[in-house]
Amino acid sequence: MPKNTTTKPDDLQVLAALERKILWLASWMIHNANHLRESSDGLKVGGHQASSASLATIMTALYLDVLRPQDRVAVKPHASPIFHAIQYLLGKQTRERLEAFRGYKGAQSYPSRTKDADDVDFSTGSVGLGVAQTLFSSLTQDYVRAHGWSLDRPEGRMVALVGDAELDEGNIFEALLEGWKQGLRNCWWIIDYNRQSLDAVVREGLWARYEQLFQNFGWNVVIVKYGSLQQAAFKEPGGETLRRWIDNCPNQLYSALVFAGGAAWRKRLNDEIGDQGDVSRLIERRSDDQLAALMNNLGGHDLPSVLDAFHNADPEKPTCFICYTVKGFGLPFAGHKDNHAGLMTPQQMETFRQAMGVRPGHEWDKFEGLSLATDQLQSFLDRVPFSSGGARRLGAPTLDVPDSLPVTIQPVMSTQTGFGAILNEIGREDSNFARHIVTTSPDVTVSTNLGPWVNRRGLFARQAMADTFKSEHIPSTFNWEFSPKGQHIELGIAEMNLFTLLSALGLSHTINGERLLPIGTLYDPFIARGLDALNYACYQDARFMLVATPSGITLAGEGGAHQSIAEPLIGLAQDGLASFEPAYVDELAAIMRWAFSYMQKDGDAAPSEQNWLRDETGGSVYLRLSTRPVEQIQRTMTPELRQQIVDGAYWHRKPGPNCQVLVAYTGAVAPEAIEAVGLMAEDRRDVGLLAITSADRLNAGWTAAQRARERGLVHARSHIERLLGDVPAHCGIVTVLDGHPATLAWLGAVAGHRVRPLGVEHFGQTGSLAELYRHYGIDANAIVAAAQAVAPGRPIRHLKALP
Ligand SMILES: Cc1ncc(C[n+]2csc(CCOP(=O)(O)OP(=O)(O)O)c2C)c(N)n1
Ligand SMILES: [Mg+2]
């Protein structure tokens, strides 16, 4: 039920004073940063000043009155200065960082969980993603509580401050649909309806589309259009005429008049509704300044209006607030369509400083220029509920991971089948570890082999839903029963939602104080579909396991639309994501075992001397798996082998001292690599076979070790440097994977060997596996031909002519 809390008049007065202060500090911060930049590299700060001002009132109301410690907020990227200014007033941000806004180690241009020091809840920057993150965080909170965790903490509201142009991002609508399916609650999206984007003024009447749209998805929509001055004026004789005029005024014209000021308002209003008796008198009673104040008094700049709207929201329903605002409100370029990158000139800033009563040299003083007593202001800030709850970053104990993940290895098996089997085994257990795993998939649960796990652990929904096929006794392989205890969250197809949900689940330890071990599955090529959301999740340091399968042209019959090429390069380059592509199921089990522990790490220990990787800092993990059945190796998993698999490579066949050529392979093309080595054994000496389980980790260790040596640690050696250390300089290397050849091409630079990288560079097509491997040049014959080219010698007898 609505709380109907109202804010006391004294507090309103303080809030109004602090709102002015916040706008001042934010504007000063940007002005200051601009001078800093201009003097160094001439770059101007863009996008912040006008965009921030638009949200000053709303954010003052939220942070200083409405929000509670358990609430979490995604702030529109360009409102970052307002956020930092508020944190400064609350004692959570330093003056030094504000002075260095946008500078080295200063407050960040866009709020950042990982780079800012003042408790950003959700990073923003790529518009649309922070908005969806709040929705999935609310679902995550429900998941955690439904499982009986974090019940000693009050439920938080997940709040997004959304730019109106931000709503053009499709991922927001994908999230909306998912929110409806999952029974979203405790979620607020506050739209800063300033009717301006970066370039210009937005289309007319968008608010009505938003209203219908949100209502269709089960949201409450609250329109905060008129401020209290306007509401009072509408009650005066002629007020209704004025309201109609405001309602019919096009966005562009309203913005232009806001910019032009009181005299322009008067002329326009008189021209259009002037000779209508009462309304003329309503206009005449006001000076130019008063008229401008009235016309600019949109709901989003009126503390009583926004406070009233926020305090009366119903937590059981998601709520969208459409708050009318003016971009650049309170600043000289308010409303101007070109104001996005607008900056106040030194003269304008000087006028603003005087109007704010700020003395030169006192620009950063917290209460400078405010007429209320310092004690009153400080004691108000000390009582602000939002900052009364101690540390905002929560923690959760590390979950014990079993020493090994058991799995029955069939003689011939794919890594995808292995993944399903490993999870199925985990699903049998009633351990704390197993209980904290949560899986999710965008409508590819069954085809990525999560089915057996889901059969054991059930699907999650806040309300139980039976599997009708089961209750009707119709045989089915899969048990599709939903309950609050289920451990699989089934998503619609949108991959953006998968990554945003993983981002939310993967931050549960710090947001909800309960750690989850999220695993998301999808087809490898569709990583590209959600790539920005994946990048966003990593940037926030969310922790999850991404299992991408099937992958590559190995998926022969499916054709080019389903065959991934570039994803191994994404795995190599994506920060915060350790990527693996195992060939065998015992490798996969070793990697997953390590990954569950890596996902939980949060230390700052120095890199390990064994691989030069910073494993103690932890991160997320990407497993690129395949549906290709591969003959498995019968072997005992020794601790040494396990470590090498995790470090990224091991000798499948160690080369002899006179090795002329070695083949380095990754993933499901292992049989081709093995076959090729066999074919050339008679004609090249000591051929080696290097199994690469993680090009990413090998590469990262290699660059880190080089940097360490450059800093003077002369003995630093990475794993790949050790492996290739004894390989003679004249030895050629053929690398091969079912993905872009550049993934492994760098291996030649490690110790100066000549490399011929094989892989897939062009869109695939349908065909049999043998046909496609031959066509794209990653079959055994192509490997042999490449070996002959990089390691000349007598002709390799088994080599056939290439197609
Ligand atoms: C994904 C993405 N595309 C483009 C941008 C560049 N950009 C930053 S703000 C903005 C427009 C913002 O308009 P709105 O959301 O209405 O906020 P306002 O500036 O009006 O406050 C754009 C296009 C971005 N940050 N992220
Ligand atoms: Mg806008």
Coordinates of N, CA, C and O in Angstrom, one line a residue, residues 602-744:
D602 N 38.3 -12.1 -4.7 CA 38.2 -10.6 -4.6 C 39.4 -10.0 -4.0 O 39.3 -9.0 -3.3
G603 N 40.5 -10.7 -4.2 CA 41.7 -10.2 -3.5 C 42.5 -9.3 -4.3 O 42.2 -8.9 -5.4
D604 N 43.6 -8.8 -3.7 CA 44.5 -7.9 -4.5 C 45.9 -8.4 -4.5 O 46.9 -7.6 -4.5
A605 N 46.1 -9.7 -4.4 CA 47.4 -10.3 -4.3 C 48.2 -10.0 -5.6 O 47.6 -9.8 -6.7
A606 N 49.5 -10.1 -5.5 CA 50.3 -9.9 -6.7 C 50.1 -11.1 -7.6 O 49.6 -12.2 -7.2
P607 N 50.5 -10.9 -8.9 CA 50.3 -12.1 -9.8 C 51.1 -13.3 -9.4 O 52.2 -13.1 -8.7
S608 N 50.7 -14.4 -9.8 CA 51.4 -15.7 -9.5 C 52.6 -15.8 -10.3 O 52.6 -15.4 -11.5
E609 N 53.7 -16.3 -9.7 CA 54.9 -16.4 -10.5 C 54.9 -17.5 -11.5 O 55.8 -17.6 -12.3
Q610 N 53.9 -18.3 -11.3 CA 53.8 -19.5 -12.2 C 53.2 -19.1 -13.6 O 53.7 -19.5 -14.6
N611 N 52.2 -18.3 -13.6 CA 51.6 -17.9 -14.8 C 51.5 -16.4 -15.1 O 51.0 -16.0 -16.1
W612 N 51.8 -15.7 -14.1 CA 51.8 -14.2 -14.2 C 50.3 -13.7 -14.4 O 50.1 -12.6 -14.9
L613 N 49.4 -14.5 -13.9 CA 48.0 -14.1 -14.0 C 47.6 -13.6 -12.6 O 48.1 -14.1 -11.6
R614 N 46.6 -12.7 -12.6 CA 46.2 -12.1 -11.3 C 44.9 -12.9 -10.8 O 43.9 -12.3 -10.7
D615 N 45.1 -14.2 -10.6 CA 43.9 -15.0 -10.3 C 43.2 -14.6 -9.0 O 42.0 -14.8 -8.8
E616 N 44.0 -14.0 -8.1 CA 43.4 -13.7 -6.8 C 42.4 -12.5 -6.9 O 41.6 -12.4 -6.0
T617 N 42.4 -11.8 -8.0 CA 41.4 -10.7 -8.1 C 40.0 -11.3 -8.6 O 39.0 -10.6 -8.4
G618 N 40.1 -12.4 -9.2 CA 38.8 -13.1 -9.6 C 38.2 -12.4 -10.9 O 38.7 -11.4 -11.4
G619 N 37.1 -13.0 -11.3 CA 36.4 -12.4 -12.5 C 35.4 -13.4 -13.0 O 35.1 -14.4 -12.3
S620 N 34.9 -13.1 -14.2 CA 33.9 -14.1 -14.8 C 34.6 -15.0 -15.7 O 35.8 -14.8 -16.1
V621 N 33.9 -16.0 -16.2 CA 34.5 -17.0 -17.0 C 33.6 -17.3 -18.2 O 32.4 -17.4 -18.1
Y622 N 34.2 -17.5 -19.4 CA 33.5 -17.8 -20.6 C 34.1 -19.1 -21.1 O 35.2 -19.3 -21.3
L623 N 33.1 -20.1 -21.3 CA 33.5 -21.4 -21.8 C 32.9 -21.6 -23.2 O 31.7 -21.5 -23.4
R624 N 33.8 -21.7 -24.2 CA 33.3 -22.0 -25.5 C 33.3 -23.5 -25.8 O 34.3 -24.1 -25.8
L625 N 32.1 -24.0 -25.9 CA 31.9 -25.4 -26.0 C 31.4 -25.9 -27.4 O 31.0 -25.0 -28.2
S626 N 31.4 -27.2 -27.6 CA 31.0 -27.7 -28.9 C 30.1 -28.9 -28.8 O 30.2 -29.6 -27.8
T627 N 29.3 -29.1 -29.8 CA 28.5 -30.3 -29.9 C 29.2 -31.5 -30.6 O 28.6 -32.5 -30.8
R628 N 30.4 -31.2 -31.0 CA 31.1 -32.3 -31.8 C 31.6 -33.4 -30.8 O 32.4 -33.2 -29.9
P629 N 31.1 -34.7 -31.1 CA 31.6 -35.8 -30.2 C 33.1 -36.0 -30.6 O 33.4 -36.1 -31.7
V630 N 33.9 -36.1 -29.5 CA 35.3 -36.3 -29.7 C 35.8 -37.5 -28.9 O 35.3 -37.6 -27.8
E631 N 36.6 -38.3 -29.5 CA 37.1 -39.4 -28.7 C 37.9 -38.9 -27.5 O 38.8 -38.1 -27.7
Q632 N 37.6 -39.4 -26.3 CA 38.2 -38.9 -25.1 C 39.5 -39.6 -24.8 O 39.7 -40.7 -25.2
I633 N 40.4 -38.9 -24.1 CA 41.7 -39.5 -23.7 C 41.5 -40.2 -22.4 O 40.9 -39.6 -21.4
Q634 N 41.9 -41.4 -22.3 CA 41.9 -42.1 -21.0 C 43.1 -41.7 -20.2 O 44.2 -42.0 -20.6
R635 N 43.0 -40.9 -19.2 CA 44.1 -40.4 -18.4 C 43.7 -40.1 -17.0 O 42.6 -39.8 -16.7
T636 N 44.7 -40.0 -16.2 CA 44.5 -39.6 -14.8 C 44.7 -38.1 -14.7 O 45.7 -37.6 -15.2
M637 N 43.8 -37.4 -14.1 CA 44.0 -36.0 -13.9 C 44.9 -35.7 -12.8 O 44.5 -35.8 -11.6
T638 N 46.1 -35.4 -13.1 CA 47.1 -35.1 -12.0 C 46.9 -33.6 -11.6 O 46.5 -32.8 -12.4
P639 N 47.4 -33.3 -10.4 CA 47.3 -31.8 -10.1 C 48.1 -31.0 -11.0 O 47.7 -29.8 -11.4
E640 N 49.2 -31.5 -11.6 CA 50.0 -30.7 -12.5 C 49.3 -30.4 -13.8 O 49.3 -29.3 -14.3
L641 N 48.7 -31.5 -14.3 CA 47.9 -31.4 -15.5 C 46.7 -30.4 -15.4 O 46.5 -29.5 -16.2
R642 N 46.1 -30.6 -14.2 CA 44.9 -29.7 -14.0 C 45.4 -28.2 -13.9 O 44.7 -27.4 -14.5
Q643 N 46.5 -28.0 -13.3 CA 47.0 -26.6 -13.2 C 47.3 -26.1 -14.6 O 47.0 -24.9 -15.0
Q644 N 47.9 -26.9 -15.4 CA 48.3 -26.5 -16.8 C 47.1 -26.2 -17.6 O 47.0 -25.2 -18.4
I645 N 46.1 -27.0 -17.5 CA 44.8 -26.8 -18.2 C 44.2 -25.4 -17.8 O 43.8 -24.7 -18.7
V646 N 44.3 -25.1 -16.6 CA 43.7 -23.9 -16.1 C 44.6 -22.7 -16.5 O 44.1 -21.6 -16.8
D647 N 45.9 -22.9 -16.6 CA 46.8 -21.9 -17.0 C 46.7 -21.6 -18.5 O 47.2 -20.6 -19.0
G648 N 46.2 -22.6 -19.2 CA 45.9 -22.3 -20.7 C 46.5 -23.3 -21.7 O 46.1 -23.3 -22.8
A649 N 47.5 -24.1 -21.3 CA 48.0 -25.1 -22.3 C 48.8 -26.2 -21.6 O 49.3 -26.0 -20.5
Y650 N 48.9 -27.3 -22.3 CA 49.8 -28.4 -21.9 C 50.3 -29.1 -23.1 O 49.7 -29.1 -24.2
W651 N 51.4 -29.9 -23.0 CA 51.9 -30.7 -24.1 C 51.0 -31.9 -24.2 O 51.1 -32.8 -23.3
H652 N 50.3 -32.0 -25.3 CA 49.6 -33.2 -25.6 C 50.6 -34.3 -26.0 O 50.5 -35.5 -25.8
R653 N 51.6 -33.8 -26.7 CA 52.7 -34.6 -27.1 C 53.9 -33.7 -27.1 O 54.1 -32.7 -27.9
K654 N 54.8 -34.0 -26.1 CA 55.9 -33.1 -25.9 C 56.9 -33.2 -27.1 O 57.3 -34.4 -27.4
P655 N 57.4 -32.1 -27.7 CA 58.3 -32.3 -28.8 C 59.7 -32.7 -28.3 O 60.1 -32.3 -27.2
G656 N 60.4 -33.3 -29.2 CA 61.8 -33.7 -28.8 C 62.7 -32.5 -29.0 O 62.3 -31.5 -29.5
P657 N 64.0 -32.7 -28.7 CA 64.9 -31.5 -28.8 C 65.2 -31.0 -30.2 O 65.6 -29.9 -30.4
N658 N 64.9 -31.9 -31.2 CA 65.2 -31.4 -32.6 C 63.9 -31.1 -33.3 O 63.9 -31.2 -34.6
C659 N 62.9 -30.8 -32.6 CA 61.6 -30.6 -33.2 C 61.6 -29.6 -34.4 O 62.1 -28.6 -34.3
Q660 N 61.0 -30.1 -35.5 CA 60.9 -29.2 -36.7 C 59.6 -28.5 -36.8 O 59.6 -27.4 -37.4
V661 N 58.6 -29.1 -36.3 CA 57.3 -28.5 -36.4 C 56.4 -28.9 -35.2 O 56.5 -30.0 -34.7
L662 N 55.6 -27.9 -34.8 CA 54.6 -28.3 -33.8 C 53.2 -27.8 -34.1 O 53.1 -26.7 -34.8
V663 N 52.2 -28.5 -33.7 CA 50.8 -28.1 -34.0 C 50.2 -27.7 -32.6 O 50.3 -28.4 -31.7
A664 N 49.7 -26.5 -32.6 CA 49.0 -26.0 -31.4 C 47.5 -25.9 -31.8 O 47.2 -25.2 -32.7
Y665 N 46.7 -26.6 -31.0 CA 45.3 -26.6 -31.4 C 44.4 -26.1 -30.2 O 44.9 -26.2 -29.0
T666 N 43.2 -25.7 -30.5 CA 42.3 -25.3 -29.5 C 40.9 -25.9 -29.8 O 40.5 -25.8 -30.9
G667 N 40.3 -26.6 -28.8 CA 38.9 -27.0 -28.9 C 38.7 -28.2 -29.8 O 39.5 -29.1 -29.9
A668 N 37.5 -28.2 -30.4 CA 37.0 -29.4 -31.0 C 37.7 -29.9 -32.3 O 37.4 -31.0 -32.8
V669 N 38.7 -29.2 -32.7 CA 39.5 -29.7 -33.8 C 40.7 -30.5 -33.4 O 41.6 -30.9 -34.2
A670 N 40.7 -30.9 -32.1 CA 41.8 -31.8 -31.6 C 42.0 -33.0 -32.4 O 43.1 -33.3 -32.7
P671 N 40.9 -33.7 -32.9 CA 41.2 -34.9 -33.7 C 41.9 -34.6 -34.9 O 42.8 -35.4 -35.4
E672 N 41.7 -33.5 -35.6 CA 42.4 -33.1 -36.8 C 43.9 -32.9 -36.5 O 44.7 -33.3 -37.3
A673 N 44.1 -32.2 -35.4 CA 45.5 -31.9 -35.0 C 46.3 -33.2 -34.7 O 47.4 -33.4 -35.2
I674 N 45.6 -34.1 -34.0 CA 46.2 -35.4 -33.7 C 46.5 -36.2 -35.0 O 47.6 -36.7 -35.2
E675 N 45.5 -36.2 -35.8 CA 45.7 -36.9 -37.1 C 46.8 -36.3 -37.9 O 47.7 -37.1 -38.4
A676 N 46.9 -35.0 -38.0 CA 48.0 -34.3 -38.8 C 49.3 -34.7 -38.2 O 50.3 -35.0 -39.0
V677 N 49.4 -34.7 -36.9 CA 50.7 -35.0 -36.3 C 51.1 -36.4 -36.6 O 52.3 -36.7 -37.0
G678 N 50.2 -37.3 -36.6 CA 50.4 -38.7 -37.0 C 50.9 -38.8 -38.4 O 51.8 -39.5 -38.8
L679 N 50.2 -38.1 -39.3 CA 50.5 -38.1 -40.8 C 52.0 -37.6 -41.1 O 52.6 -38.1 -42.0
M680 N 52.4 -36.7 -40.3 CA 53.8 -36.1 -40.6 C 54.9 -36.7 -39.8 O 56.0 -36.3 -40.0
A681 N 54.5 -37.6 -38.9 CA 55.5 -38.1 -37.9 C 56.7 -38.7 -38.7 O 57.9 -38.6 -38.2
E682 N 56.5 -39.4 -39.8 CA 57.6 -40.0 -40.5 C 58.5 -39.1 -41.2 O 59.7 -39.3 -41.5
D683 N 58.0 -37.9 -41.6 CA 58.7 -37.0 -42.4 C 59.3 -35.7 -41.8 O 60.0 -34.9 -42.4
R684 N 58.8 -35.5 -40.5 CA 59.4 -34.4 -39.7 C 59.8 -34.9 -38.4 O 59.1 -35.7 -37.8
R685 N 60.9 -34.4 -37.9 CA 61.4 -34.9 -36.6 C 60.7 -34.4 -35.4 O 60.4 -33.2 -35.4
D686 N 60.5 -35.2 -34.4 CA 60.1 -34.8 -33.1 C 58.8 -33.9 -33.0 O 58.8 -32.9 -32.3
V687 N 57.9 -34.1 -33.9 CA 56.7 -33.2 -34.0 C 56.0 -33.1 -32.6 O 55.8 -34.1 -31.9
G688 N 55.7 -31.9 -32.2 CA 55.0 -31.7 -30.9 C 53.5 -31.3 -31.1 O 53.1 -30.9 -32.2
L689 N 52.8 -31.6 -30.1 CA 51.3 -31.2 -30.2 C 51.0 -30.5 -28.9 O 51.1 -31.0 -27.8
L690 N 50.6 -29.2 -29.1 CA 50.3 -28.4 -27.9 C 48.8 -28.2 -27.8 O 48.2 -27.7 -28.7
A691 N 48.3 -28.6 -26.6 CA 46.8 -28.4 -26.4 C 46.6 -27.0 -25.7 O 47.2 -26.8 -24.6
I692 N 45.9 -26.2 -26.4 CA 45.7 -24.8 -25.8 C 44.2 -24.8 -25.3 O 43.3 -24.8 -26.1
T693 N 44.1 -24.7 -24.0 CA 42.7 -24.6 -23.4 C 42.3 -23.2 -23.2 O 41.1 -22.9 -23.1
S694 N 43.2 -22.2 -23.2 CA 42.8 -20.8 -23.0 C 43.9 -19.9 -23.7 O 44.9 -19.6 -23.1
A695 N 43.6 -19.5 -24.9 CA 44.4 -18.5 -25.6 C 44.5 -17.2 -24.7 O 45.5 -16.6 -24.6
D696 N 43.3 -16.9 -24.1 CA 43.2 -15.7 -23.4 C 44.1 -15.7 -22.2 O 44.9 -14.7 -22.0
R697 N 44.2 -16.7 -21.4 CA 45.0 -16.7 -20.2 C 46.5 -16.8 -20.6 O 47.3 -16.2 -19.9
L698 N 46.8 -17.6 -21.6 CA 48.2 -17.6 -22.1 C 48.7 -16.3 -22.5 O 49.7 -15.8 -22.1
N699 N 47.8 -15.6 -23.2 CA 48.2 -14.3 -23.7 C 48.3 -13.3 -22.6 O 49.3 -12.5 -22.6
A700 N 47.4 -13.3 -21.7 CA 47.4 -12.4 -20.6 C 48.7 -12.6 -19.7 O 49.3 -11.6 -19.3
G701 N 49.0 -13.8 -19.5 CA 50.2 -14.1 -18.7 C 51.5 -13.7 -19.4 O 52.4 -13.1 -18.8
W702 N 51.5 -13.9 -20.7 CA 52.6 -13.5 -21.5 C 52.9 -12.0 -21.4 O 54.0 -11.5 -21.2
T703 N 51.8 -11.2 -21.7 CA 52.0 -9.7 -21.6 C 52.4 -9.3 -20.2 O 53.2 -8.4 -20.0
A704 N 51.8 -9.9 -19.2 CA 52.1 -9.5 -17.8 C 53.5 -9.8 -17.5 O 54.2 -9.0 -16.9
A705 N 54.0 -10.9 -17.9 CA 55.4 -11.3 -17.6 C 56.4 -10.3 -18.3 O 57.4 -9.9 -17.8
Q706 N 56.0 -10.0 -19.5 CA 56.9 -9.0 -20.3 C 57.0 -7.7 -19.5 O 58.0 -7.1 -19.4
R707 N 55.8 -7.2 -19.1 CA 55.8 -6.0 -18.4 C 56.6 -6.1 -17.1 O 57.3 -5.1 -16.8
A708 N 56.5 -7.2 -16.4 CA 57.2 -7.4 -15.2 C 58.7 -7.3 -15.5 O 59.5 -6.7 -14.7
R709 N 59.1 -7.9 -16.5 CA 60.6 -7.9 -16.9 C 61.0 -6.5 -17.2 O 62.1 -6.1 -16.8
E710 N 60.1 -5.8 -17.9 CA 60.5 -4.4 -18.2 C 60.6 -3.5 -17.0 O 61.4 -2.6 -17.0
R711 N 59.9 -4.0 -16.0 CA 60.1 -3.2 -14.7 C 61.2 -3.7 -13.8 O 61.4 -3.3 -12.7
G712 N 62.0 -4.7 -14.4 CA 63.2 -5.1 -13.7 C 63.1 -6.5 -13.0 O 64.1 -7.0 -12.5
L713 N 61.9 -7.2 -13.1 CA 61.8 -8.5 -12.5 C 62.3 -9.5 -13.6 O 61.5 -10.2 -14.3
V714 N 63.6 -9.6 -13.7 CA 64.2 -10.3 -14.9 C 63.8 -11.8 -15.0 O 63.9 -12.4 -16.1
H715 N 63.4 -12.4 -13.9 CA 63.1 -13.8 -13.9 C 61.6 -14.1 -14.2 O 61.2 -15.3 -14.3
A716 N 60.8 -13.1 -14.4 CA 59.4 -13.4 -14.7 C 59.2 -14.2 -15.9 O 59.8 -13.9 -17.0
R717 N 58.5 -15.3 -15.8 CA 58.2 -16.1 -17.0 C 56.8 -16.6 -17.0 O 56.3 -17.1 -16.0
S718 N 56.1 -16.4 -18.1 CA 54.7 -16.8 -18.2 C 54.7 -18.3 -18.6 O 55.7 -18.9 -19.0
H719 N 53.5 -18.8 -18.5 CA 53.3 -20.3 -18.7 C 53.7 -20.6 -20.2 O 54.4 -21.6 -20.4
I720 N 53.3 -19.8 -21.1 CA 53.6 -20.1 -22.5 C 55.1 -19.9 -22.8 O 55.6 -20.7 -23.6
E721 N 55.7 -19.0 -22.1 CA 57.1 -18.8 -22.3 C 57.9 -20.1 -21.8 O 58.9 -20.5 -22.4
R722 N 57.4 -20.6 -20.7 CA 58.1 -21.9 -20.2 C 57.9 -23.0 -21.2 O 58.8 -23.8 -21.5
L723 N 56.6 -23.1 -21.7 CA 56.3 -24.2 -22.6 C 57.1 -24.2 -23.9 O 57.6 -25.2 -24.4
L724 N 57.3 -23.0 -24.4 CA 58.0 -22.8 -25.7 C 59.5 -22.6 -25.5 O 60.2 -22.6 -26.5
G725 N 59.9 -22.5 -24.3 CA 61.3 -22.2 -24.0 C 62.3 -23.2 -24.6 O 63.3 -22.8 -25.0
D726 N 61.9 -24.5 -24.6 CA 62.9 -25.5 -25.1 C 62.7 -25.8 -26.6 O 63.4 -26.7 -27.1
V727 N 61.7 -25.2 -27.2 CA 61.5 -25.5 -28.6 C 62.5 -24.8 -29.5 O 62.7 -23.6 -29.3
P728 N 63.2 -25.5 -30.3 CA 64.3 -24.9 -31.1 C 63.8 -23.7 -32.0 O 62.6 -23.8 -32.4
A729 N 64.6 -22.8 -32.2 CA 64.2 -21.6 -32.9 C 63.8 -21.8 -34.3 O 62.9 -21.1 -34.8
H730 N 64.3 -22.9 -34.9 CA 63.9 -23.2 -36.3 C 62.6 -23.9 -36.5 O 62.1 -24.1 -37.5
C731 N 62.0 -24.3 -35.4 CA 60.8 -25.1 -35.4 C 59.6 -24.2 -35.9 O 59.5 -23.0 -35.4
G732 N 58.8 -24.7 -36.8 CA 57.6 -23.9 -37.2 C 56.4 -24.3 -36.4 O 56.4 -25.4 -35.8
I733 N 55.5 -23.4 -36.3 CA 54.3 -23.7 -35.5 C 53.0 -23.5 -36.4 O 52.9 -22.5 -37.1
V734 N 52.2 -24.6 -36.4 CA 50.9 -24.4 -37.1 C 49.8 -24.3 -36.0 O 49.8 -25.2 -35.1
T735 N 49.1 -23.3 -36.0 CA 48.0 -23.2 -35.0 C 46.7 -23.5 -35.7 O 46.5 -23.1 -36.9
V736 N 45.7 -24.0 -35.0 CA 44.4 -24.3 -35.6 C 43.3 -24.3 -34.5 O 43.5 -24.8 -33.4
L737 N 42.2 -23.6 -34.9 CA 41.0 -23.7 -34.1 C 39.8 -23.4 -35.0 O 40.0 -22.9 -36.1
D738 N 38.7 -23.7 -34.5 CA 37.4 -23.5 -35.2 C 37.0 -22.1 -34.8 O 36.0 -21.9 -34.0
G739 N 37.7 -21.1 -35.3 CA 37.4 -19.7 -35.0 C 38.4 -18.8 -35.7 O 39.2 -19.4 -36.5
H740 N 38.4 -17.6 -35.4 CA 39.4 -16.7 -36.1 C 40.8 -17.0 -35.9 O 41.2 -17.2 -34.7
P741 N 41.6 -17.2 -36.9 CA 43.0 -17.6 -36.7 C 43.9 -16.7 -35.9 O 44.9 -17.1 -35.3
A742 N 43.5 -15.4 -35.9 CA 44.3 -14.4 -35.1 C 44.4 -14.8 -33.6 O 45.3 -14.4 -32.9
T743 N 43.4 -15.6 -33.2 CA 43.4 -16.0 -31.8 C 44.7 -16.6 -31.3 O 45.1 -16.4 -30.1
L744 N 45.3 -17.4 -32.2 CA 46.5 -18.0 -31.7 C 47.8 -17.5 -32.5 O 48.9 -18.0 -32.3

